């Protein structure tokens, strides 16, 4: 119990950061992933090639490497720090935002893969019907195809969100104060390894297991019956 | 892609003259945008001196590869290979355990699988690293590799367990019933009838999991394991060429992973096209006279 008294506030703050990283990256990857999917099914050759190339390259890169690229490449070499350099918390802000960017860029490829599979489950007649109603490609995608595709891939998106939650621990590599970084610190400063392990294990189980259950429920609720 | 007369699924019609012109326009804009971005990045990097020839030259010298990159790549491959073998064994045990008729076995295997699927791999690795250090379970030079392999084996084992379970469940019930009718016991049915079919069907998913394991060895970076990304950073600090080093490591990792993904697709296609004939060799085995 001593350990909880001593580290309670820090634990709360660390898991809050983990949660923030997850939420913001989930939003970013959903937006980017949807865009990538639209590009991949579009009639324009260049867009298709670009999106497919991006997905194949980033999906096969280790996440640690993506995060390091954001830190070394964007921040140190290109000077894109995503934070006001004059603010007192600029280094922390910068690491946090770069981590969100890296997670979004990485997770978007998985969202795109899932969503493209979802597009394939929508019968071709649906988009043919959309065209015969006079809808253009983008309109057909927005009003007819994507809504059905999203409903088909709720469960896979849930798995991606769970993977993202777990992946946010990689942010510790550039010093973002989330759960894994605090765990390292607590292991060094206390001798209660097992207790620390149990605390963090339980913390992540509280985040991931309900997510899986919720998405399972949603996927059944919104299933498109054909 | 969109040759007329083919039956490729598309969400759009064969483009007419206006759509063609629009497509070309968008493509040109896209290429121009990409070129502009590329130019901006390269000029910014050039300003920092990262594109200078001497930053890239080390990568054609044997010292760079022998001292830094090859040991790292070897470390990555070794950890991934060890881990995946252990994960497959663990996955089969846990996956079969979850289908056991014994309730205790079923629930405990389920709990183990759910636990390791819920915990981030990095947390698991940090924990194992410290655990092995505290109880001196491995010599200090082997601590990092042991923690990386253990973490990977446990978390991938949990995933493979689910793959195996889904594979066994997907086999038509008649297969198991026929085996029982032939007088095979539960264990024999599983070993001789169900598992071989499940594992063949799940081979693509298992190969795909290998890519995940290989990428995840990079988490070992944080517990000082000598893997590709860590060695890339080391090389970058030794030659003060971080960007070139990261680019080279990225290219190597992407090449290996794309190769493995291809392998998974290959297995998938072979299985899809040859699902039935796969049963043939078994028949031949029966007719071979044993002397």
Coordinates of C-alpha atoms in Angstrom, one line a residue:
Chain A
X1 CA 0.0 0.0 0.0
X2 CA 2.9 2.3 0.7
X3 CA 3.8 2.2 -3.0
X4 CA 0.3 3.4 -3.9
X5 CA 0.5 6.2 -1.5
X6 CA 3.8 7.3 -2.7
X7 CA 3.2 6.9 -6.5
X8 CA -0.6 7.4 -6.6
X9 CA -0.6 10.8 -8.2
X10 CA 2.2 9.9 -10.7
X11 CA 0.4 6.7 -11.6
X12 CA -2.8 8.6 -12.3
X13 CA -0.9 11.2 -14.4
X14 CA 1.0 8.5 -16.3
X15 CA -2.1 6.5 -17.2
X16 CA -3.8 9.8 -18.1
X17 CA -1.0 10.5 -20.6
X18 CA -1.4 7.0 -21.9
X19 CA -5.1 7.5 -22.4
X20 CA -4.5 10.9 -24.1
X21 CA -1.9 9.5 -26.4
X22 CA -4.4 6.7 -27.3
X23 CA -7.4 8.9 -27.9
X24 CA -5.6 11.6 -30.0
X25 CA -3.7 9.0 -32.0
X26 CA -6.9 7.0 -32.6
X27 CA -8.6 10.1 -33.9
X28 CA -5.6 11.0 -36.1
X29 CA -5.2 7.5 -37.5
X30 CA -8.9 7.2 -38.2
X31 CA -8.9 10.4 -40.2
X32 CA -5.7 9.6 -42.1
X33 CA -6.7 5.9 -42.5
X34 CA -10.0 6.9 -44.1
X35 CA -8.2 9.2 -46.4
X36 CA -5.7 6.5 -47.4
X37 CA -8.5 4.1 -48.1
X38 CA -10.3 6.6 -50.2
X39 CA -7.1 7.1 -52.2
X40 CA -6.6 3.4 -52.5
X41 CA -10.0 2.8 -54.1
X42 CA -10.0 6.0 -56.2
X43 CA -9.9 6.1 -60.0
X44 CA -6.7 8.1 -60.0
X45 CA -3.6 6.0 -60.6
X46 CA -1.2 8.3 -58.8
X47 CA -3.3 8.5 -55.6
X48 CA -3.7 4.7 -55.5
X49 CA 0.0 4.1 -55.9
X50 CA 0.9 6.7 -53.4
X51 CA -1.4 5.4 -50.7
X52 CA -0.6 1.7 -51.3
X53 CA 3.2 2.5 -51.2
X54 CA 2.7 4.5 -48.0
X55 CA 0.7 1.7 -46.3
X56 CA 3.2 -1.0 -47.4
X57 CA 6.2 0.9 -46.3
X58 CA 5.0 2.2 -42.9
X59 CA 3.2 -1.0 -41.9
X60 CA 6.5 -2.9 -42.3
X61 CA 8.6 -0.4 -40.3
X62 CA 9.0 -1.1 -36.5
X63 CA 7.0 1.5 -34.5
X64 CA 10.1 2.3 -32.4
X65 CA 11.8 3.4 -35.6
X66 CA 8.8 5.5 -36.7
X67 CA 8.9 7.3 -33.3
X68 CA 12.6 7.8 -33.5
X69 CA 12.2 9.2 -37.0
X70 CA 9.7 11.7 -35.7
X71 CA 12.1 12.7 -32.9
X72 CA 15.4 12.7 -34.8
X73 CA 14.2 13.5 -38.3
X74 CA 11.3 15.9 -37.8
X75 CA 12.3 17.6 -34.6
X76 CA 16.1 17.7 -34.6
X77 CA 16.8 17.9 -38.3
X78 CA 13.8 19.6 -39.9
X79 CA 13.0 21.7 -36.9
X80 CA 9.3 20.7 -36.8
X81 CA 8.8 20.6 -33.1
X82 CA 4.9 21.0 -33.1
X83 CA 5.2 23.2 -30.0
X84 CA 5.9 26.8 -29.2
X85 CA 9.6 26.9 -28.6
X86 CA 9.2 29.8 -26.1
X87 CA 6.8 28.0 -23.7
X88 CA 8.4 26.5 -20.6
X89 CA 7.0 23.1 -21.3
X90 CA 8.0 23.1 -25.0
X91 CA 10.2 19.9 -24.8
X92 CA 7.5 17.9 -23.1
X93 CA 4.8 19.2 -25.4
X94 CA 6.9 18.5 -28.4
X95 CA 7.7 14.9 -27.5
X96 CA 4.0 14.3 -26.7
X97 CA 2.8 15.7 -30.0
X98 CA 5.5 14.0 -32.0
X99 CA 4.5 10.7 -30.4
X100 CA 0.9 11.3 -31.3
X101 CA 1.9 12.1 -34.9
X102 CA 4.1 9.0 -35.1
X103 CA 1.3 6.7 -33.7
X104 CA -1.2 8.3 -36.1
X105 CA 1.0 7.8 -39.1
X106 CA 1.7 4.2 -38.1
X107 CA -1.8 3.1 -37.0
X108 CA -3.4 4.7 -40.0
X109 CA -1.9 2.0 -42.2
X110 CA -3.7 -0.7 -40.2
X111 CA -6.9 1.3 -40.2
X112 CA -6.6 1.6 -43.9
X113 CA -6.1 -2.1 -44.4
X114 CA -9.1 -2.9 -42.3
X115 CA -11.3 -0.4 -44.0
X116 CA -10.3 -1.5 -47.5
X117 CA -11.3 -5.0 -46.5
X118 CA -14.6 -3.4 -45.3
X119 CA -15.1 -1.7 -48.7
X120 CA -14.7 -5.1 -50.3
X121 CA -17.6 -6.5 -48.2
X122 CA -20.0 -3.9 -49.7
X123 CA -21.7 -5.4 -52.7
X124 CA -20.7 -3.8 -56.0
X125 CA -24.4 -3.2 -56.8
X126 CA -24.4 -0.6 -54.0
X127 CA -21.9 1.7 -55.7
X128 CA -23.5 1.0 -59.1
X129 CA -26.8 2.1 -57.7
X130 CA -25.2 5.2 -56.3
X131 CA -23.8 6.0 -59.7
X132 CA -27.1 5.4 -61.4
X133 CA -28.6 7.9 -58.9
X134 CA -26.1 10.4 -60.3
X135 CA -23.7 10.4 -57.3
X136 CA -20.0 10.9 -58.2
X137 CA -17.2 8.8 -56.9
X138 CA -16.6 10.8 -53.8
X139 CA -20.3 11.2 -53.0
X140 CA -20.9 7.4 -53.5
X141 CA -17.9 6.7 -51.2
X142 CA -19.1 9.1 -48.6
X143 CA -22.8 8.4 -48.5
X144 CA -23.1 4.8 -49.7
X145 CA -19.9 2.7 -49.5
X146 CA -17.9 4.0 -46.5
X147 CA -20.8 4.0 -44.0
X148 CA -21.4 0.3 -44.7
X149 CA -17.7 -0.4 -44.8
X150 CA -17.3 1.1 -41.3
X151 CA -20.1 -0.9 -39.9
X152 CA -18.4 -4.1 -41.2
X153 CA -15.1 -3.4 -39.6
X154 CA -16.0 -2.2 -36.1
X155 CA -14.5 -5.3 -34.5
X156 CA -11.2 -5.1 -36.4
X157 CA -11.0 -1.4 -35.6
X158 CA -11.4 -2.4 -31.9
X159 CA -8.4 -4.7 -32.2
X160 CA -6.4 -1.9 -33.8
X161 CA -7.4 0.4 -30.9
X162 CA -6.3 -2.1 -28.4
X163 CA -3.0 -2.6 -30.2
X164 CA -2.6 1.2 -30.3
X165 CA -3.3 1.5 -26.5
X166 CA -0.5 -1.0 -25.9
X167 CA 1.8 0.6 -28.5
X168 CA 1.6 4.0 -26.8
X169 CA 4.2 2.5 -24.3
X170 CA 6.8 3.0 -27.1
X171 CA 6.5 6.8 -26.5
X172 CA 8.8 6.2 -23.6
X173 CA 11.7 5.9 -26.1
X174 CA 11.5 9.7 -26.6
X175 CA 10.8 10.5 -23.0
X176 CA 7.0 10.9 -23.0
X177 CA 5.9 10.5 -19.3
X178 CA 3.4 7.7 -19.9
X179 CA 3.0 4.3 -18.1
X180 CA 6.1 2.5 -19.4
X181 CA 8.4 5.3 -18.4
X182 CA 6.9 5.5 -14.9
X183 CA 7.2 1.7 -14.6
X184 CA 10.9 1.9 -15.4
X185 CA 11.4 4.6 -12.8
X186 CA 9.4 2.8 -10.2
X187 CA 11.3 -0.4 -10.8
X188 CA 14.6 1.4 -10.2
X189 CA 13.4 3.3 -7.1
X190 CA 11.5 0.6 -5.3
X191 CA 12.4 -3.0 -4.7
X192 CA 8.8 -4.3 -5.1
X193 CA 9.1 -5.6 -8.7
X194 CA 6.2 -7.9 -8.5
X195 CA 3.8 -5.3 -7.1
X196 CA 4.9 -2.8 -9.7
X197 CA 4.4 -5.3 -12.4
X198 CA 0.9 -6.2 -11.1
X199 CA -0.1 -2.5 -10.9
X200 CA 0.8 -1.8 -14.5
X201 CA -0.6 -5.1 -15.7
X202 CA -3.9 -4.4 -14.0
X203 CA -3.8 -0.8 -15.3
X204 CA -3.5 -1.9 -18.9
X205 CA -6.1 -4.7 -18.5
X206 CA -8.5 -2.0 -17.2
X207 CA -7.9 -0.1 -20.5
X208 CA -7.8 -2.9 -23.0
X209 CA -10.3 -5.5 -21.9
X210 CA -13.4 -3.2 -21.7
X211 CA -12.4 -1.8 -25.1
X212 CA -12.5 -5.2 -26.7
X213 CA -15.9 -6.0 -25.0
X214 CA -17.3 -2.6 -26.1
X215 CA -16.3 -3.0 -29.7
X216 CA -17.6 -6.6 -29.8
X217 CA -20.9 -5.3 -28.6
X218 CA -20.9 -2.4 -31.1
X219 CA -20.0 -4.6 -34.0
X220 CA -23.0 -6.9 -33.3
X221 CA -25.3 -3.9 -32.9
X222 CA -24.3 -2.2 -36.1
X223 CA -23.8 -5.3 -38.2
X224 CA -25.2 -4.8 -41.7
X225 CA -27.6 -7.7 -42.3
X226 CA -27.5 -9.0 -45.9
Chain B
X1 CA -5.8 -2.0 -63.8
X2 CA -9.0 -0.9 -65.4
X3 CA -8.8 -2.6 -68.8
X4 CA -12.2 -2.8 -70.4
X5 CA -13.8 -6.2 -70.5
X6 CA -12.1 -7.4 -67.3
X7 CA -14.1 -8.2 -64.2
X8 CA -12.0 -6.3 -61.7
X9 CA -14.2 -4.9 -58.9
X10 CA -14.2 -1.1 -59.1
X11 CA -16.2 1.6 -57.4
X12 CA -16.1 3.7 -60.6
X13 CA -17.0 3.4 -64.3
X14 CA -14.4 3.1 -67.0
X15 CA -13.4 6.8 -67.3
X16 CA -14.6 8.9 -70.2
X17 CA -12.7 11.7 -71.8
X18 CA -13.5 14.2 -69.1
X19 CA -12.7 11.8 -66.2
X20 CA -9.5 10.8 -68.0
X21 CA -8.4 14.4 -68.2
X22 CA -9.3 15.0 -64.6
X23 CA -7.4 11.8 -63.5
X24 CA -4.3 13.0 -65.3
X25 CA -4.6 16.4 -63.8
X26 CA -4.9 15.0 -60.3
X27 CA -2.0 12.6 -60.9
X28 CA 0.2 15.5 -62.1
X29 CA -0.7 17.6 -59.1
X30 CA 0.0 14.7 -56.8
X31 CA 3.4 14.0 -58.4
X32 CA 4.2 17.7 -58.2
X33 CA 3.2 17.9 -54.6
X34 CA 5.3 14.9 -53.8
X35 CA 8.2 16.4 -55.6
X36 CA 7.8 19.6 -53.7
X37 CA 7.7 17.8 -50.4
X38 CA 10.7 15.8 -51.3
X39 CA 12.6 18.9 -52.4
X40 CA 11.8 20.7 -49.2
X41 CA 12.9 17.7 -47.0
X42 CA 16.1 17.2 -48.9
X43 CA 17.0 20.8 -49.0
X44 CA 16.3 21.1 -45.2
X45 CA 18.4 18.0 -44.6
X46 CA 21.1 19.2 -47.0
X47 CA 21.2 22.5 -45.0
X48 CA 21.9 20.4 -41.9
X49 CA 24.6 18.5 -43.8
X50 CA 22.8 15.2 -43.5
X51 CA 22.9 14.6 -47.2
X52 CA 26.7 15.2 -47.6
X53 CA 28.5 12.3 -49.2
X54 CA 30.7 11.7 -46.1
X55 CA 27.5 11.0 -44.1
X56 CA 26.5 8.2 -46.4
X57 CA 30.0 6.9 -47.3
X58 CA 30.4 4.8 -44.1
X59 CA 27.6 2.6 -45.3
X60 CA 29.7 1.1 -48.1
X61 CA 32.6 0.4 -45.7
X62 CA 32.8 -3.1 -44.0
X63 CA 33.6 -1.5 -40.6
X64 CA 30.1 0.0 -40.5
X65 CA 28.4 -3.2 -41.3
X66 CA 30.6 -5.5 -39.2
X67 CA 30.7 -3.3 -36.1
X68 CA 27.2 -1.9 -36.1
X69 CA 24.5 -3.0 -38.6
X70 CA 25.1 -6.7 -39.0
X71 CA 25.2 -7.6 -35.3
X72 CA 22.0 -5.6 -34.9
X73 CA 20.2 -7.3 -37.8
X74 CA 21.5 -10.6 -36.5
X75 CA 20.2 -9.8 -33.0
X76 CA 16.8 -8.9 -34.4
X77 CA 16.5 -12.1 -36.5
X78 CA 17.8 -14.3 -33.7
X79 CA 15.3 -13.0 -31.1
X80 CA 12.5 -13.2 -33.6
X81 CA 13.3 -16.7 -34.6
X82 CA 13.7 -18.0 -31.1
X83 CA 10.5 -16.2 -30.0
X84 CA 8.4 -17.5 -32.8
X85 CA 9.4 -21.1 -32.3
X86 CA 8.5 -20.8 -28.6
X87 CA 5.4 -18.9 -29.4
X88 CA 4.1 -21.6 -31.8
X89 CA 4.7 -24.3 -29.2
X90 CA 3.0 -22.2 -26.5
X91 CA 0.2 -21.1 -28.8
X92 CA -0.6 -24.7 -29.7
X93 CA -0.6 -25.7 -26.0
X94 CA -2.8 -22.8 -25.0
X95 CA -5.1 -22.9 -28.0
X96 CA -5.7 -26.6 -27.5
X97 CA -6.0 -26.0 -23.7
X98 CA -8.8 -23.5 -24.3
X99 CA -10.8 -26.2 -26.1
X100 CA -10.2 -28.8 -23.4
X101 CA -13.1 -30.7 -21.9
X102 CA -11.6 -30.1 -18.5
X103 CA -13.0 -26.9 -17.1
X104 CA -10.0 -26.0 -15.0
X105 CA -7.6 -26.4 -17.9
X106 CA -10.0 -24.4 -20.2
X107 CA -10.4 -21.5 -17.8
X108 CA -6.8 -21.3 -16.8
X109 CA -5.6 -21.3 -20.4
X110 CA -8.2 -18.7 -21.3
X111 CA -7.0 -16.5 -18.4
X112 CA -3.4 -16.8 -19.5
X113 CA -4.2 -15.9 -23.1
X114 CA -6.4 -12.9 -22.1
X115 CA -3.8 -11.7 -19.7
X116 CA -0.9 -11.7 -22.2
X117 CA -3.1 -10.2 -24.9
X118 CA -4.0 -7.3 -22.6
X119 CA -0.5 -6.4 -21.4
X120 CA 1.7 -4.2 -23.6
X121 CA 4.8 -6.1 -24.8
X122 CA 7.2 -3.4 -23.6
X123 CA 5.8 -3.6 -20.1
X124 CA 6.3 -7.3 -20.2
X125 CA 9.9 -7.0 -21.5
X126 CA 10.8 -4.4 -18.8
X127 CA 9.3 -6.7 -16.1
X128 CA 11.1 -9.8 -17.4
X129 CA 14.4 -7.9 -17.7
X130 CA 14.2 -6.9 -14.0
X131 CA 12.9 -10.2 -12.9
X132 CA 15.7 -12.1 -14.6
X133 CA 18.2 -9.6 -13.1
X134 CA 16.8 -9.8 -9.6
X135 CA 16.8 -13.6 -9.4
X136 CA 19.9 -14.0 -11.5
X137 CA 18.1 -16.4 -13.8
X138 CA 20.3 -15.7 -16.7
X139 CA 24.0 -14.5 -17.0
X140 CA 24.1 -10.7 -17.1
X141 CA 25.1 -10.6 -20.7
X142 CA 22.1 -12.7 -21.7
X143 CA 19.5 -10.7 -19.7
X144 CA 18.3 -8.5 -22.5
X145 CA 17.9 -11.3 -25.1
X146 CA 16.2 -13.5 -22.5
X147 CA 13.7 -10.8 -21.7
X148 CA 13.1 -9.9 -25.3
X149 CA 12.5 -13.6 -26.3
X150 CA 10.3 -14.3 -23.2
X151 CA 8.2 -11.2 -23.8
X152 CA 7.8 -11.9 -27.5
X153 CA 7.1 -15.6 -26.9
X154 CA 4.4 -14.9 -24.3
X155 CA 2.6 -12.2 -26.2
X156 CA 2.8 -13.8 -29.6
X157 CA 2.0 -17.2 -28.0
X158 CA -1.3 -15.7 -26.8
X159 CA -2.1 -14.5 -30.2
X160 CA -1.2 -17.7 -31.9
X161 CA -3.3 -19.6 -29.3
X162 CA -6.3 -17.6 -30.6
X163 CA -5.3 -18.4 -34.2
X164 CA -5.0 -22.1 -33.4
X165 CA -8.3 -22.1 -31.5
X166 CA -10.1 -20.4 -34.4
X167 CA -8.5 -22.8 -36.8
X168 CA -9.6 -25.9 -34.9
X169 CA -13.1 -24.5 -34.5
X170 CA -13.3 -23.8 -38.3
X171 CA -12.8 -27.5 -39.1
X172 CA -16.1 -29.2 -40.0
X173 CA -17.4 -31.2 -37.0
X174 CA -17.6 -34.3 -39.1
X175 CA -13.8 -34.6 -39.1
X176 CA -13.6 -35.0 -35.4
X177 CA -16.7 -37.2 -35.3
X178 CA -15.3 -39.5 -38.0
X179 CA -12.0 -39.8 -36.1
X180 CA -13.8 -40.8 -32.9
X181 CA -15.9 -43.2 -34.9
X182 CA -12.7 -44.8 -36.1
X183 CA -11.8 -45.4 -32.5
X184 CA -9.2 -42.7 -32.1
X185 CA -9.1 -41.1 -28.6
X186 CA -9.5 -37.4 -27.9
X187 CA -5.7 -36.8 -27.9
X188 CA -5.2 -38.8 -31.1
X189 CA -8.0 -37.0 -32.9
X190 CA -6.5 -33.7 -32.0
X191 CA -3.0 -34.7 -32.9
X192 CA -3.6 -36.6 -36.1
X193 CA -6.8 -35.1 -37.5
X194 CA -7.6 -31.6 -36.2
X195 CA -4.2 -29.9 -35.5
X196 CA -2.6 -30.7 -38.9
X197 CA -5.6 -29.2 -40.7
X198 CA -5.9 -26.2 -38.4
X199 CA -2.2 -25.4 -38.6
X200 CA -2.1 -25.7 -42.5
X201 CA -5.1 -23.4 -42.7
X202 CA -3.6 -20.9 -40.2
X203 CA -0.1 -20.9 -41.8
X204 CA -0.6 -17.5 -43.5
X205 CA -1.7 -16.0 -40.2
X206 CA 1.2 -17.5 -38.4
X207 CA 3.7 -16.2 -41.0
X208 CA 2.1 -12.8 -40.7
X209 CA 2.6 -13.0 -36.9
X210 CA 6.3 -13.6 -37.7
X211 CA 6.4 -10.1 -39.2
X212 CA 4.9 -8.7 -36.0
X213 CA 7.4 -10.5 -33.9
X214 CA 10.3 -9.2 -36.0
X215 CA 9.1 -5.6 -35.8
X216 CA 8.5 -5.9 -32.1
X217 CA 12.1 -6.9 -31.4
X218 CA 12.7 -3.2 -31.8
X219 CA 11.1 -2.8 -28.4
X220 CA 14.3 -4.4 -27.1
X221 CA 15.9 -1.1 -27.8
X222 CA 14.5 0.1 -24.5
X223 CA 16.0 -2.7 -22.4
X224 CA 19.4 -2.4 -24.1
X225 CA 19.1 -5.4 -26.4
X226 CA 21.5 -5.3 -29.3
X227 CA 18.9 -5.2 -32.2
X228 CA 18.8 -3.4 -35.5
X229 CA 17.3 0.0 -34.4
X230 CA 19.6 0.3 -31.4
X231 CA 22.6 -0.5 -33.5
X232 CA 21.4 2.1 -36.1
X233 CA 21.3 4.8 -33.4
X234 CA 24.7 3.7 -32.2
X235 CA 26.1 4.0 -35.7
X236 CA 24.4 7.3 -36.1
X237 CA 26.0 8.7 -33.0
X238 CA 29.4 7.2 -33.9
X239 CA 29.5 8.8 -37.4
X240 CA 27.1 11.6 -36.4
X241 CA 24.8 10.7 -39.2
X242 CA 21.5 9.8 -37.5
X243 CA 19.3 10.3 -40.5
X244 CA 21.3 8.2 -43.0
X245 CA 21.6 5.4 -40.3
X246 CA 17.9 5.4 -39.6
X247 CA 17.1 5.4 -43.3
X248 CA 19.4 2.4 -43.9
X249 CA 18.0 0.4 -41.0
X250 CA 14.4 1.3 -42.1
X251 CA 15.2 0.0 -45.6
X252 CA 16.6 -3.3 -44.2
X253 CA 13.7 -3.9 -41.9
X254 CA 11.1 -3.0 -44.6
X255 CA 12.8 -5.4 -47.1
X256 CA 12.8 -8.3 -44.6
X257 CA 9.2 -7.7 -43.6
X258 CA 7.9 -7.2 -47.1
X259 CA 9.6 -10.5 -48.0
X260 CA 7.9 -12.3 -45.1
X261 CA 4.5 -10.7 -46.1
X262 CA 5.0 -12.0 -49.6
X263 CA 5.7 -15.4 -48.1
X264 CA 2.4 -15.2 -46.2
X265 CA 0.5 -14.3 -49.4
X266 CA 2.2 -17.1 -51.2
X267 CA 1.1 -19.7 -48.6
X268 CA -2.4 -18.2 -48.7
X269 CA -2.7 -18.6 -52.5
X270 CA -1.3 -22.1 -52.4
X271 CA -3.7 -23.1 -49.7
X272 CA -6.6 -21.5 -51.5
X273 CA -5.9 -23.2 -54.8
X274 CA -4.8 -26.5 -53.4
X275 CA -7.1 -27.1 -50.5
X276 CA -8.4 -30.5 -51.6
X277 CA -5.3 -32.1 -53.1
X278 CA -3.5 -31.5 -49.8
X279 CA -5.2 -34.6 -48.5
X280 CA -3.8 -36.8 -51.2
X281 CA -0.4 -37.8 -49.7
X282 CA -2.2 -39.4 -46.7
X283 CA -4.0 -41.7 -49.0
X284 CA -0.8 -42.8 -50.8
X285 CA 0.8 -43.5 -47.4
X286 CA -1.9 -46.0 -46.7
X287 CA -1.4 -48.0 -49.8
X288 CA 2.4 -48.3 -49.6
X289 CA 2.9 -51.9 -48.5
X290 CA 5.0 -52.2 -45.4
X291 CA 7.6 -54.9 -45.4

